[in-house]
C-alpha cells in the first residue's frame, strides 16, 4: 500500500460521503418545508421528531387557510392578494429592466463610445453598493414625493437593483456573438436598432430569457425595501413581506405559514429549473478567464 | 479631430445607455450624496416629510455614533460574521466543486440541487431554519435530545454564542452555491494536459491538487472573497429574519435599520451607514491594488 493507493481510495470514499452530505444540507430544508406545510400545528407539537407523515395525518387545510380572504374565512391569511402584488411588482420591474438593460448591454458590448469604461464602472458600483445605505435616503426621498407606500416606488427600486447584474449577464453573451454576423447587416445599411432587434436578439434569446428569469427572482425574493416601504399597509404586502410579518406573531399557526413558505418558494424553484443551465453560464461568464 | 464615424458611435452608444444612466443617477447617485448630507443633520424619521435638503449641519451624529458603546461591538460582530461566512462559503463551495468534478449518473441533478439555497427566497428559508431549530418542536432538537444525548434542547437562535454561530452557518449554507458556481466554471477551463502530466509523473491526488489546481483557482477565489466580504458586511435580511439582531448577532446593517425605524433617528442611521461605506471603499481599493500587483507580477 503506497501513498498513491491510500490517497486514491480514501478520496474515492470521501467523495461519495461529501456528495451525500451536500445533498442532505441543500435538499432537506426544502423537504422539511413541504412536509410541515401539510400537517396541523397540533400534530407537529405532539410528534416533533417525525421525518415522514403518515397519510392519514396529511391535511390541505393549511393551504386553504393561507390563501383565503380573511373577510370571508375565519383565520384566512390573504396570500392570494400577496401573490397578486408580488407578481405585479416583479413582472413590471422585469419588463422595464429588460428593455433598459438590453440596450445598455448592447452598447457596452459592441460600441466603443467615449466614456464606455466609466459607464461600466458606474454599473459595477451600483451592483456593489449596500442596499441598507441606499435605503435611508430613498425612504426620505420617497416619503417626500409620496411614493413610499406605493407599489410604484418598489418597482423603481427593483429596476435599479437589477439593471447592473442584468447588463453584466447580457453583455457576456452579446460578446460571444460573432461580429461578422452583424457586420453583414451593417453593410446592407440596416440601422443599429434594427440589427439589434432582428439579428442579435433572436440569437441571444436563451440568455435574454434566463436573465429575465433571474431578474424576476431577485424582485420576487426582495425583502428590505418591501419592509421599509409597505410594512404599514397589509393590503399591499408582497408574499415575502407578508410571510415575514406574520411569522413574527404568535396568532397564526406555524404550519399554515409553512404552506405560505411553499407558495413563496415554488414559483422560484420552477423558474430556476427552466433556466438553470443558462443561468449559471450567464452569471459566471468571464470567470473562467481567471 | 475625431472622425465622423467615431462621433456617430458616441451618439449611438450614449443614447442606448442613457435610460440606465439616468435611472441610476436619480435613484442611486443623488440619494447617496444626499445620505452624506443627512448624516450631518439632526433629522428624525418623523420630520422627514417637512425637512428641507439643507438644514443646519452638525457633527453631533458622528459624536453620538462613535461614542455609543454598541457601535464598536456591532462592528466587531460584523467583521466576525462577514469574514467567517465568506471563508466558510468559499471553502464549502470548493469542496463541492471538487467532489462533483468527475461525472457520474445523476450529476446534473445534484449540481442543480446545490444552487437551491442560493435561489430560494430568503424569507422562506430563514423561516424554515427557525422551524428546524425551534427548541419546542424543531427537528434538530428532537433528534439531538433523542439520539445525540443532549440533556436539554438548545435555543440555537435565542442565546449567545449559539446565535452568532447559527447565523454564520446559515450564511455559509446560503452562499456556498455562489462560490461553487464560479469555481466549477473556472475548473472547466483548467487545461487537461498539466494534470495528466502530473499523474504520469506519479503525483498523488492531493499533490496534484496543491501544485496544479490550487494555483489555477487562486484568482477566482480572491475575486469571490472580495465580492462576498463586501456583500456580507452589509447584509441585512438574513440576520434580521433569523434573530432580529438579538442574542449577540447585531450586525451593522441591522443596527442602521433599528436607528432608522426603531429610534426614528435618520441622521444617526445615515452617519453609521457612511462609516460602513467608507469601510467598503477601503476594501475595494485594497482589491484594486491587489489586482494591479498581480498584473505586475505576471
Coordinates of C-alpha atoms in Angstrom, one line a residue:
Chain A
X1 CA 0.0 0.0 0.0
X2 CA 1.8 3.1 -1.1
X3 CA 0.7 6.7 -0.6
X4 CA -0.9 6.9 -4.0
X5 CA -3.2 4.0 -3.5
X6 CA -4.1 5.1 0.0
X7 CA -5.0 8.6 -1.1
X8 CA -6.9 7.5 -4.2
X9 CA -9.0 5.0 -2.2
X10 CA -9.7 7.4 0.7
X11 CA -10.6 10.2 -1.6
X12 CA -12.8 7.9 -3.6
X13 CA -14.9 7.1 -0.5
X14 CA -14.7 10.7 0.9
X15 CA -16.1 12.0 -2.4
X16 CA -19.3 10.0 -2.0
X17 CA -19.6 10.9 1.6
X18 CA -19.3 14.6 0.7
X19 CA -21.8 14.3 -2.1
X20 CA -24.3 12.7 0.3
X21 CA -23.7 15.4 2.9
X22 CA -24.1 18.2 0.4
X23 CA -27.4 16.7 -0.9
X24 CA -28.7 16.4 2.6
X25 CA -28.0 20.0 3.6
X26 CA -29.3 21.5 0.3
X27 CA -32.4 19.4 -0.1
X28 CA -33.5 18.6 3.4
X29 CA -34.7 22.1 4.5
X30 CA -37.0 22.2 1.4
X31 CA -38.3 18.7 2.1
X32 CA -39.0 19.8 5.7
X33 CA -40.8 22.9 4.5
X34 CA -43.1 20.9 2.2
X35 CA -43.7 18.2 4.9
X36 CA -44.7 20.7 7.6
X37 CA -47.0 22.5 5.2
X38 CA -49.3 19.5 5.1
X39 CA -49.7 18.9 8.9
X40 CA -51.7 20.7 11.6
X41 CA -49.8 22.6 14.3
X42 CA -51.2 20.3 17.0
X43 CA -49.8 17.3 15.1
X44 CA -46.3 18.9 14.9
X45 CA -46.3 19.7 18.6
X46 CA -47.3 16.2 19.6
X47 CA -44.8 14.5 17.3
X48 CA -41.9 16.9 16.7
X49 CA -39.3 14.4 15.5
X50 CA -41.2 12.9 12.6
X51 CA -39.4 12.7 9.2
X52 CA -42.4 11.1 7.4
X53 CA -46.0 11.9 7.9
X54 CA -48.5 9.0 7.7
X55 CA -51.1 9.6 5.0
X56 CA -54.0 9.8 7.5
X57 CA -52.4 12.9 9.2
X58 CA -51.9 14.9 6.0
X59 CA -54.1 17.9 5.6
X60 CA -54.6 20.7 2.9
X61 CA -56.4 22.9 5.4
X62 CA -53.2 24.9 5.9
X63 CA -53.2 25.9 2.2
X64 CA -56.9 26.7 2.2
X65 CA -56.3 29.0 5.2
X66 CA -53.2 30.7 4.0
X67 CA -54.7 31.5 0.6
X68 CA -58.2 32.5 2.0
X69 CA -59.5 36.1 2.2
X70 CA -59.8 37.0 5.9
X71 CA -63.1 38.8 5.2
X72 CA -64.7 35.5 4.1
X73 CA -62.9 32.8 6.0
X74 CA -62.0 32.8 9.7
X75 CA -58.2 32.6 10.0
X76 CA -57.6 33.3 6.4
X77 CA -54.2 34.9 5.7
X78 CA -54.8 36.6 2.4
X79 CA -51.8 35.1 0.5
X80 CA -53.8 35.2 -2.7
X81 CA -53.6 39.0 -2.6
X82 CA -49.9 38.9 -1.7
X83 CA -49.3 36.7 -4.7
X84 CA -51.0 39.2 -6.9
X85 CA -48.9 42.1 -5.5
X86 CA -45.6 40.1 -5.9
X87 CA -46.5 39.1 -9.4
X88 CA -47.3 42.7 -10.5
X89 CA -44.2 44.2 -8.9
X90 CA -41.8 41.6 -10.1
X91 CA -43.4 41.3 -13.5
X92 CA -43.4 45.1 -14.3
X93 CA -39.9 45.6 -12.9
X94 CA -38.6 42.7 -15.0
X95 CA -40.2 44.0 -18.2
X96 CA -38.7 47.5 -17.8
X97 CA -35.3 46.2 -16.6
X98 CA -35.0 44.0 -19.7
X99 CA -35.8 46.8 -22.2
X100 CA -33.3 49.2 -20.5
X101 CA -30.6 46.6 -20.0
X102 CA -30.7 45.0 -23.5
X103 CA -30.0 48.5 -24.9
X104 CA -27.3 49.2 -22.3
X105 CA -25.6 45.8 -22.6
X106 CA -25.5 46.0 -26.4
X107 CA -23.9 49.5 -26.3
X108 CA -21.3 48.4 -23.7
X109 CA -20.5 45.2 -25.6
X110 CA -20.5 46.5 -29.1
X111 CA -19.9 50.2 -29.3
X112 CA -16.6 51.8 -28.3
X113 CA -18.1 55.1 -27.4
X114 CA -16.3 57.7 -25.3
X115 CA -16.9 57.1 -21.6
X116 CA -17.8 53.4 -22.0
X117 CA -15.4 52.4 -19.2
X118 CA -16.8 55.0 -16.9
X119 CA -20.3 53.8 -17.6
X120 CA -19.3 50.2 -16.9
X121 CA -17.7 51.2 -13.6
X122 CA -20.8 53.1 -12.6
X123 CA -22.9 50.0 -13.1
X124 CA -20.4 47.9 -11.1
X125 CA -20.5 50.5 -8.3
X126 CA -24.3 50.3 -8.1
X127 CA -24.1 46.5 -8.0
X128 CA -21.7 46.5 -5.1
X129 CA -23.5 49.4 -3.3
X130 CA -25.0 48.3 0.0
X131 CA -28.8 48.3 -0.1
X132 CA -29.0 49.5 3.5
X133 CA -27.0 52.6 2.8
X134 CA -29.3 53.4 -0.2
X135 CA -32.4 52.7 2.0
X136 CA -32.1 55.8 4.2
X137 CA -32.1 58.5 1.5
X138 CA -34.6 56.6 -0.6
X139 CA -37.0 56.3 2.4
X140 CA -36.6 60.1 2.9
X141 CA -36.9 60.9 -0.8
X142 CA -39.9 58.6 -1.4
X143 CA -41.7 59.9 1.7
X144 CA -41.3 63.4 0.4
X145 CA -42.7 62.7 -3.0
X146 CA -45.4 60.3 -1.8
X147 CA -44.1 57.1 -3.3
X148 CA -43.2 55.4 0.0
X149 CA -46.4 53.5 0.4
X150 CA -46.9 52.5 -3.2
X151 CA -46.0 49.5 -5.3
X152 CA -44.7 52.0 -8.0
X153 CA -41.9 53.1 -5.6
X154 CA -41.0 49.4 -5.1
X155 CA -40.9 48.8 -8.8
X156 CA -38.5 51.7 -9.3
X157 CA -36.1 50.4 -6.6
X158 CA -36.2 46.9 -8.1
X159 CA -35.3 48.2 -11.6
X160 CA -32.3 50.0 -10.2
X161 CA -31.2 47.0 -8.2
X162 CA -31.4 44.5 -11.1
X163 CA -30.2 46.6 -14.1
X164 CA -26.5 46.2 -13.3
X165 CA -26.5 42.4 -12.9
X166 CA -28.7 42.1 -15.9
X167 CA -26.4 44.2 -18.1
X168 CA -23.5 42.2 -16.9
X169 CA -25.1 38.9 -17.9
X170 CA -26.4 40.1 -21.2
X171 CA -23.1 41.7 -22.1
X172 CA -21.2 38.5 -21.6
X173 CA -23.5 36.9 -24.0
X174 CA -23.6 39.6 -26.6
X175 CA -19.8 39.5 -26.7
X176 CA -19.9 35.8 -27.8
X177 CA -21.9 36.6 -31.0
X178 CA -19.5 36.9 -33.9
X179 CA -19.2 40.5 -35.2
X180 CA -19.3 39.2 -38.8
X181 CA -23.0 38.3 -38.4
X182 CA -23.8 41.9 -37.5
X183 CA -21.3 43.4 -40.0
X184 CA -23.2 41.7 -42.8
X185 CA -26.3 43.5 -41.7
X186 CA -24.5 46.9 -41.3
X187 CA -23.3 46.7 -44.9
X188 CA -26.9 46.4 -46.0
X189 CA -27.5 49.8 -44.5
X190 CA -29.6 48.4 -41.7
X191 CA -29.9 50.7 -38.7
X192 CA -28.3 49.8 -35.4
X193 CA -31.6 49.2 -33.6
X194 CA -33.0 47.1 -36.4
X195 CA -29.8 45.0 -36.3
X196 CA -30.2 44.5 -32.6
X197 CA -33.9 43.6 -32.9
X198 CA -33.7 41.3 -36.0
X199 CA -30.3 39.6 -35.6
X200 CA -28.7 40.0 -32.2
X201 CA -31.8 39.5 -30.0
X202 CA -33.0 36.3 -31.7
X203 CA -29.5 34.8 -31.4
X204 CA -29.4 35.8 -27.7
X205 CA -32.9 34.8 -26.9
X206 CA -32.0 31.9 -24.5
X207 CA -29.8 34.2 -22.5
X208 CA -32.3 37.1 -22.6
X209 CA -34.9 34.7 -21.2
X210 CA -32.7 33.4 -18.4
X211 CA -31.6 36.9 -17.5
X212 CA -35.2 37.9 -17.3
X213 CA -36.0 34.9 -15.0
X214 CA -33.1 35.9 -12.8
X215 CA -34.3 39.5 -12.5
X216 CA -37.8 38.2 -11.7
X217 CA -36.3 36.0 -9.0
X218 CA -34.4 38.9 -7.4
X219 CA -37.6 41.1 -7.4
X220 CA -39.8 38.3 -6.1
X221 CA -37.4 37.4 -3.3
X222 CA -36.5 41.0 -2.2
X223 CA -37.4 41.9 1.4
X224 CA -35.7 45.0 2.8
X225 CA -37.3 47.7 0.6
X226 CA -40.7 45.9 0.8
X227 CA -40.4 46.1 4.5
X228 CA -39.3 49.8 4.6
X229 CA -42.0 51.0 2.1
X230 CA -45.0 48.8 2.8
X231 CA -44.9 47.4 6.3
X232 CA -47.8 49.6 7.4
X233 CA -50.1 48.6 4.6
X234 CA -51.1 44.9 4.7
X235 CA -53.2 45.2 1.5
X236 CA -50.0 46.0 -0.4
X237 CA -47.7 43.3 1.1
X238 CA -45.7 41.1 -1.2
X239 CA -45.5 37.4 -0.4
X240 CA -42.0 37.8 1.2
X241 CA -43.1 40.7 3.4
X242 CA -46.4 39.1 4.3
X243 CA -44.7 35.9 5.4
X244 CA -42.1 37.6 7.5
X245 CA -44.6 39.9 9.2
X246 CA -46.9 37.0 10.1
X247 CA -44.0 34.7 11.2
X248 CA -43.1 37.2 13.9
X249 CA -46.5 37.0 15.5
X250 CA -47.9 34.2 17.6
X251 CA -51.5 34.2 16.4
X252 CA -51.0 32.3 13.1
X253 CA -50.3 28.6 13.3
X254 CA -46.7 27.9 12.1
X255 CA -47.7 25.1 9.8
X256 CA -50.1 27.4 8.0
X257 CA -47.2 29.8 7.4
X258 CA -45.1 26.8 6.2
X259 CA -47.8 26.5 3.5
X260 CA -47.1 30.2 2.8
X261 CA -43.4 29.4 2.5
X262 CA -44.1 26.7 0.0
X263 CA -46.3 29.1 -2.0
X264 CA -43.5 31.7 -1.9
X265 CA -40.8 29.2 -3.0
X266 CA -42.4 27.1 -5.6
X267 CA -42.6 29.7 -8.4
X268 CA -38.9 30.5 -8.0
X269 CA -37.8 26.8 -8.0
X270 CA -39.9 26.2 -11.1
X271 CA -38.4 29.2 -12.9
X272 CA -34.9 28.1 -11.8
X273 CA -35.5 24.6 -13.1
X274 CA -36.4 26.0 -16.5
X275 CA -33.4 28.3 -16.8
X276 CA -30.8 26.6 -14.6
X277 CA -28.1 25.9 -17.3
X278 CA -28.3 29.3 -18.9
X279 CA -28.4 31.0 -15.5
X280 CA -25.1 29.6 -14.2
X281 CA -23.4 30.3 -17.6
X282 CA -24.7 33.9 -17.6
X283 CA -23.7 34.6 -14.0
X284 CA -20.2 33.1 -14.2
X285 CA -19.4 34.4 -17.7
X286 CA -15.9 35.7 -17.8
X287 CA -14.9 33.9 -14.6
X288 CA -13.1 31.1 -16.4
X289 CA -10.6 33.6 -17.7
X290 CA -9.4 33.6 -14.1
Chain B
X1 CA -10.3 65.7 -34.6
X2 CA -12.5 62.7 -34.1
X3 CA -13.8 61.2 -37.3
X4 CA -17.5 61.4 -38.2
X5 CA -17.8 57.6 -37.7
X6 CA -16.5 57.9 -34.1
X7 CA -18.9 60.8 -33.4
X8 CA -21.8 58.6 -34.6
X9 CA -20.7 55.7 -32.4
X10 CA -20.5 58.1 -29.4
X11 CA -24.0 59.3 -30.1
X12 CA -25.4 55.8 -30.6
X13 CA -23.7 54.4 -27.6
X14 CA -24.8 57.2 -25.3
X15 CA -28.4 57.2 -26.5
X16 CA -28.5 53.4 -25.7
X17 CA -27.1 53.7 -22.2
X18 CA -28.9 57.0 -21.4
X19 CA -32.0 55.4 -19.8
X20 CA -29.9 53.3 -17.5
X21 CA -27.5 56.0 -16.6
X22 CA -30.4 58.4 -15.9
X23 CA -32.2 56.0 -13.6
X24 CA -29.0 55.1 -11.7
X25 CA -28.1 58.8 -11.2
X26 CA -31.6 59.7 -10.0
X27 CA -32.2 56.7 -7.7
X28 CA -28.7 55.9 -6.6
X29 CA -26.1 58.7 -7.1
X30 CA -28.2 61.6 -5.9
X31 CA -29.7 59.8 -2.9
X32 CA -26.2 58.6 -1.8
X33 CA -24.9 62.1 -1.9
X34 CA -27.9 63.2 0.0
X35 CA -27.2 60.5 2.5
X36 CA -24.0 62.3 3.2
X37 CA -25.9 65.4 4.0
X38 CA -28.4 63.6 6.2
X39 CA -25.5 62.2 8.2
X40 CA -24.6 65.8 9.2
X41 CA -28.2 66.8 10.1
X42 CA -30.3 66.3 13.2
X43 CA -33.1 64.5 11.4
X44 CA -35.8 62.4 12.9
X45 CA -37.7 59.8 11.0
X46 CA -40.9 61.7 11.7
X47 CA -39.7 65.1 10.4
X48 CA -38.7 63.6 7.1
X49 CA -41.7 65.0 5.2
X50 CA -41.2 68.6 6.4
X51 CA -37.4 68.6 6.1
X52 CA -35.5 70.8 3.6
X53 CA -32.4 69.5 1.9
X54 CA -30.1 71.9 3.7
X55 CA -30.9 72.0 7.4
X56 CA -28.3 73.1 9.9
X57 CA -25.3 70.9 9.5
X58 CA -23.8 69.4 12.6
X59 CA -21.3 66.7 13.7
X60 CA -23.5 65.5 16.5
X61 CA -24.5 62.3 14.8
X62 CA -20.9 61.2 14.5
X63 CA -20.1 62.1 18.1
X64 CA -23.1 60.0 19.2
X65 CA -22.3 57.1 16.8
X66 CA -18.7 56.8 17.8
X67 CA -19.5 57.4 21.4
X68 CA -22.1 54.7 21.7
X69 CA -20.5 51.6 23.1
X70 CA -22.8 49.4 20.9
X71 CA -21.3 50.7 17.7
X72 CA -17.9 49.2 18.3
X73 CA -19.4 45.9 19.5
X74 CA -21.6 45.8 16.3
X75 CA -18.6 46.5 14.1
X76 CA -16.7 43.6 15.7
X77 CA -19.7 41.3 15.3
X78 CA -20.0 42.3 11.7
X79 CA -16.3 41.6 11.0
X80 CA -16.5 38.2 12.6
X81 CA -19.8 37.4 10.8
X82 CA -18.7 38.5 7.3
X83 CA -15.2 37.0 7.4
X84 CA -16.3 33.6 8.8
X85 CA -19.2 33.4 6.4
X86 CA -17.0 34.4 3.4
X87 CA -14.3 31.9 4.2
X88 CA -16.8 29.2 5.1
X89 CA -18.8 29.6 1.9
X90 CA -15.7 29.6 -0.3
X91 CA -14.2 26.5 1.3
X92 CA -17.5 24.6 1.1
X93 CA -18.0 25.7 -2.5
X94 CA -14.6 24.5 -3.3
X95 CA -15.2 21.1 -1.7
X96 CA -18.5 20.8 -3.5
X97 CA -16.9 21.7 -6.9
X98 CA -14.1 19.2 -6.4
X99 CA -16.5 16.4 -5.2
X100 CA -18.7 16.9 -8.3
X101 CA -15.9 17.3 -10.8
X102 CA -15.8 13.8 -12.2
X103 CA -19.0 12.8 -13.9
X104 CA -21.4 10.1 -12.6
X105 CA -25.0 9.3 -13.3
X106 CA -27.3 12.0 -12.0
X107 CA -24.5 14.6 -11.6
X108 CA -26.6 17.2 -13.4
X109 CA -29.4 16.9 -10.9
X110 CA -27.1 17.1 -7.9
X111 CA -25.4 20.2 -9.4
X112 CA -28.8 21.8 -9.8
X113 CA -29.7 20.9 -6.3
X114 CA -26.6 22.6 -5.0
X115 CA -28.0 26.0 -6.1
X116 CA -31.3 25.7 -4.3
X117 CA -30.2 27.6 -1.1
X118 CA -29.0 30.5 -3.3
X119 CA -32.0 30.9 -5.5
X120 CA -34.8 30.3 -2.9
X121 CA -36.5 33.3 -1.3
X122 CA -34.6 34.4 1.8
X123 CA -37.8 34.9 3.9
X124 CA -38.9 31.3 3.2
X125 CA -35.6 29.6 4.0
X126 CA -35.0 31.8 7.1
X127 CA -38.4 30.7 8.4
X128 CA -37.6 27.0 7.7
X129 CA -34.4 27.3 9.6
X130 CA -36.2 28.9 12.5
X131 CA -38.7 26.0 12.5
X132 CA -35.9 23.3 12.2
X133 CA -34.1 24.9 15.1
X134 CA -37.1 25.6 17.3
X135 CA -36.5 24.4 20.9
X136 CA -40.1 23.1 21.3
X137 CA -40.9 21.2 18.1
X138 CA -37.9 21.7 15.8
X139 CA -36.3 18.6 14.2
X140 CA -32.8 19.5 15.2
X141 CA -33.5 19.5 19.0
X142 CA -35.8 16.5 18.6
X143 CA -33.0 14.4 17.0
X144 CA -30.4 15.9 19.3
X145 CA -32.2 15.0 22.5
X146 CA -33.2 11.6 21.3
X147 CA -30.0 10.3 19.6
X148 CA -27.1 12.6 20.5
X149 CA -27.7 12.6 24.2
X150 CA -28.3 16.3 24.7
X151 CA -29.7 17.0 28.1
X152 CA -31.9 19.8 27.1
X153 CA -33.0 21.5 23.8
X154 CA -30.6 24.1 22.5
X155 CA -32.0 27.5 21.8
X156 CA -30.0 28.0 18.6
X157 CA -31.2 31.4 17.7
X158 CA -32.1 32.9 21.0
X159 CA -28.9 32.6 23.1
X160 CA -25.4 33.8 22.8
X161 CA -23.0 32.4 21.5
X162 CA -25.1 29.8 19.6
X163 CA -27.0 32.5 17.8
X164 CA -24.0 34.1 16.1
X165 CA -22.6 30.7 15.1
X166 CA -26.0 29.7 13.7
X167 CA -26.4 32.9 11.6
X168 CA -22.9 32.3 10.2
X169 CA -23.8 28.7 9.4
X170 CA -27.0 30.0 7.6
X171 CA -24.9 32.4 5.6
X172 CA -22.4 29.7 4.6
X173 CA -25.3 27.4 3.6
X174 CA -27.0 30.2 1.6
X175 CA -23.9 31.4 -0.3
X176 CA -21.7 28.3 -0.8
X177 CA -23.6 27.7 -4.1
X178 CA -22.4 31.0 -5.4
X179 CA -18.8 30.1 -4.8
X180 CA -19.5 26.6 -6.1
X181 CA -20.8 28.1 -9.4
X182 CA -17.8 30.2 -10.0
X183 CA -15.2 27.6 -9.0
X184 CA -16.9 25.0 -11.3
X185 CA -16.8 27.4 -14.2
X186 CA -13.1 28.0 -13.6
X187 CA -12.3 24.3 -13.2
X188 CA -13.8 23.7 -16.6
X189 CA -11.2 26.0 -18.1
X190 CA -8.2 24.2 -16.5
X191 CA -6.1 22.7 -19.2
X192 CA -6.3 18.9 -19.0
X193 CA -2.7 18.2 -20.1
X194 CA -1.0 19.7 -17.0
X195 CA -3.0 17.4 -14.7
X196 CA -2.4 14.4 -16.9
X197 CA 1.3 15.1 -16.8
X198 CA 1.3 15.3 -13.1
X199 CA -0.5 11.9 -12.8
X200 CA 2.1 10.4 -15.2
X201 CA 4.8 11.7 -13.0
X202 CA 3.3 9.8 -10.1
X203 CA 1.8 12.7 -8.2
X204 CA -0.9 11.7 -5.7
X205 CA -4.3 13.4 -6.0
X206 CA -3.5 15.7 -3.1
X207 CA -0.2 16.7 -4.5
X208 CA -1.6 17.5 -7.9
X209 CA -4.4 19.5 -6.3
X210 CA -1.9 21.6 -4.4
X211 CA 0.6 22.0 -7.2
X212 CA -1.7 22.1 -10.2
X213 CA -5.3 23.0 -9.4
X214 CA -5.0 25.4 -6.5
X215 CA -2.7 27.9 -8.2
X216 CA -5.2 28.0 -11.1
X217 CA -8.1 28.6 -8.7
X218 CA -6.5 31.3 -6.5
X219 CA -7.6 34.2 -8.6
X220 CA -11.2 33.3 -8.8
X221 CA -11.2 32.6 -5.0
X222 CA -9.7 36.0 -4.4
X223 CA -12.4 37.6 -6.5
X224 CA -15.1 35.6 -4.6
X225 CA -13.6 36.6 -1.3
X226 CA -13.8 40.3 -2.1
X227 CA -17.3 40.1 -3.5
X228 CA -18.6 38.1 -0.6
X229 CA -17.0 40.2 2.1
X230 CA -18.5 43.3 0.6
X231 CA -21.9 41.7 0.3
X232 CA -21.9 40.1 3.7
X233 CA -20.5 43.1 5.5
X234 CA -23.7 45.0 4.7
X235 CA -26.2 42.1 4.8
X236 CA -29.5 42.9 6.4
X237 CA -32.1 40.3 5.5
X238 CA -30.6 37.2 6.9
X239 CA -29.7 38.2 10.4
X240 CA -32.9 40.4 10.7
X241 CA -35.1 37.5 9.7
X242 CA -33.4 34.9 11.9
X243 CA -32.8 36.7 15.1
X244 CA -33.8 40.3 14.7
X245 CA -30.3 41.2 15.8
X246 CA -30.8 39.8 19.3
X247 CA -28.5 37.5 21.3
X248 CA -25.2 39.0 20.2
X249 CA -26.0 38.9 16.5
X250 CA -26.5 42.7 15.9
X251 CA -24.6 43.3 12.7
X252 CA -24.1 46.8 11.2
X253 CA -27.0 46.7 8.7
X254 CA -29.5 45.6 11.3
X255 CA -28.3 48.4 13.6
X256 CA -28.7 51.0 10.9
X257 CA -32.2 49.8 10.3
X258 CA -33.0 49.9 14.0
X259 CA -31.8 53.5 14.2
X260 CA -33.9 54.5 11.2
X261 CA -37.2 52.8 12.1
X262 CA -36.9 51.9 15.8
X263 CA -35.3 55.1 17.2
X264 CA -36.6 57.3 14.4
X265 CA -33.1 58.7 14.0
X266 CA -32.4 59.1 10.3
X267 CA -29.3 61.2 11.0
X268 CA -27.7 58.6 13.2
X269 CA -28.6 55.9 10.7
X270 CA -27.0 57.8 7.9
X271 CA -23.9 58.6 9.9
X272 CA -23.4 54.9 10.6
X273 CA -24.1 53.9 7.0
X274 CA -21.5 56.4 5.9
X275 CA -18.9 54.7 8.2
X276 CA -19.9 51.4 6.5
X277 CA -19.5 52.9 3.1
X278 CA -16.0 54.1 4.0
X279 CA -15.0 50.6 5.1
X280 CA -16.4 49.2 1.9
X281 CA -14.5 51.7 -0.3
X282 CA -11.4 50.7 1.7
X283 CA -11.9 47.1 0.8
X284 CA -12.4 48.0 -2.9
X285 CA -9.2 49.9 -3.1
X286 CA -7.4 47.1 -1.4
X287 CA -8.8 44.8 -4.1
X288 CA -7.8 47.1 -7.0
X289 CA -4.3 47.3 -5.5
X290 CA -4.2 43.5 -5.2
X291 CA -5.3 43.2 -8.9
X292 CA -2.7 45.7 -10.0
X293 CA 0.1 43.9 -8.1
X294 CA -1.0 40.6 -9.6
X295 CA -0.9 42.1 -13.1
X296 CA 2.6 43.5 -12.4
X297 CA 3.8 40.1 -11.2
X298 CA 2.7 38.2 -14.3

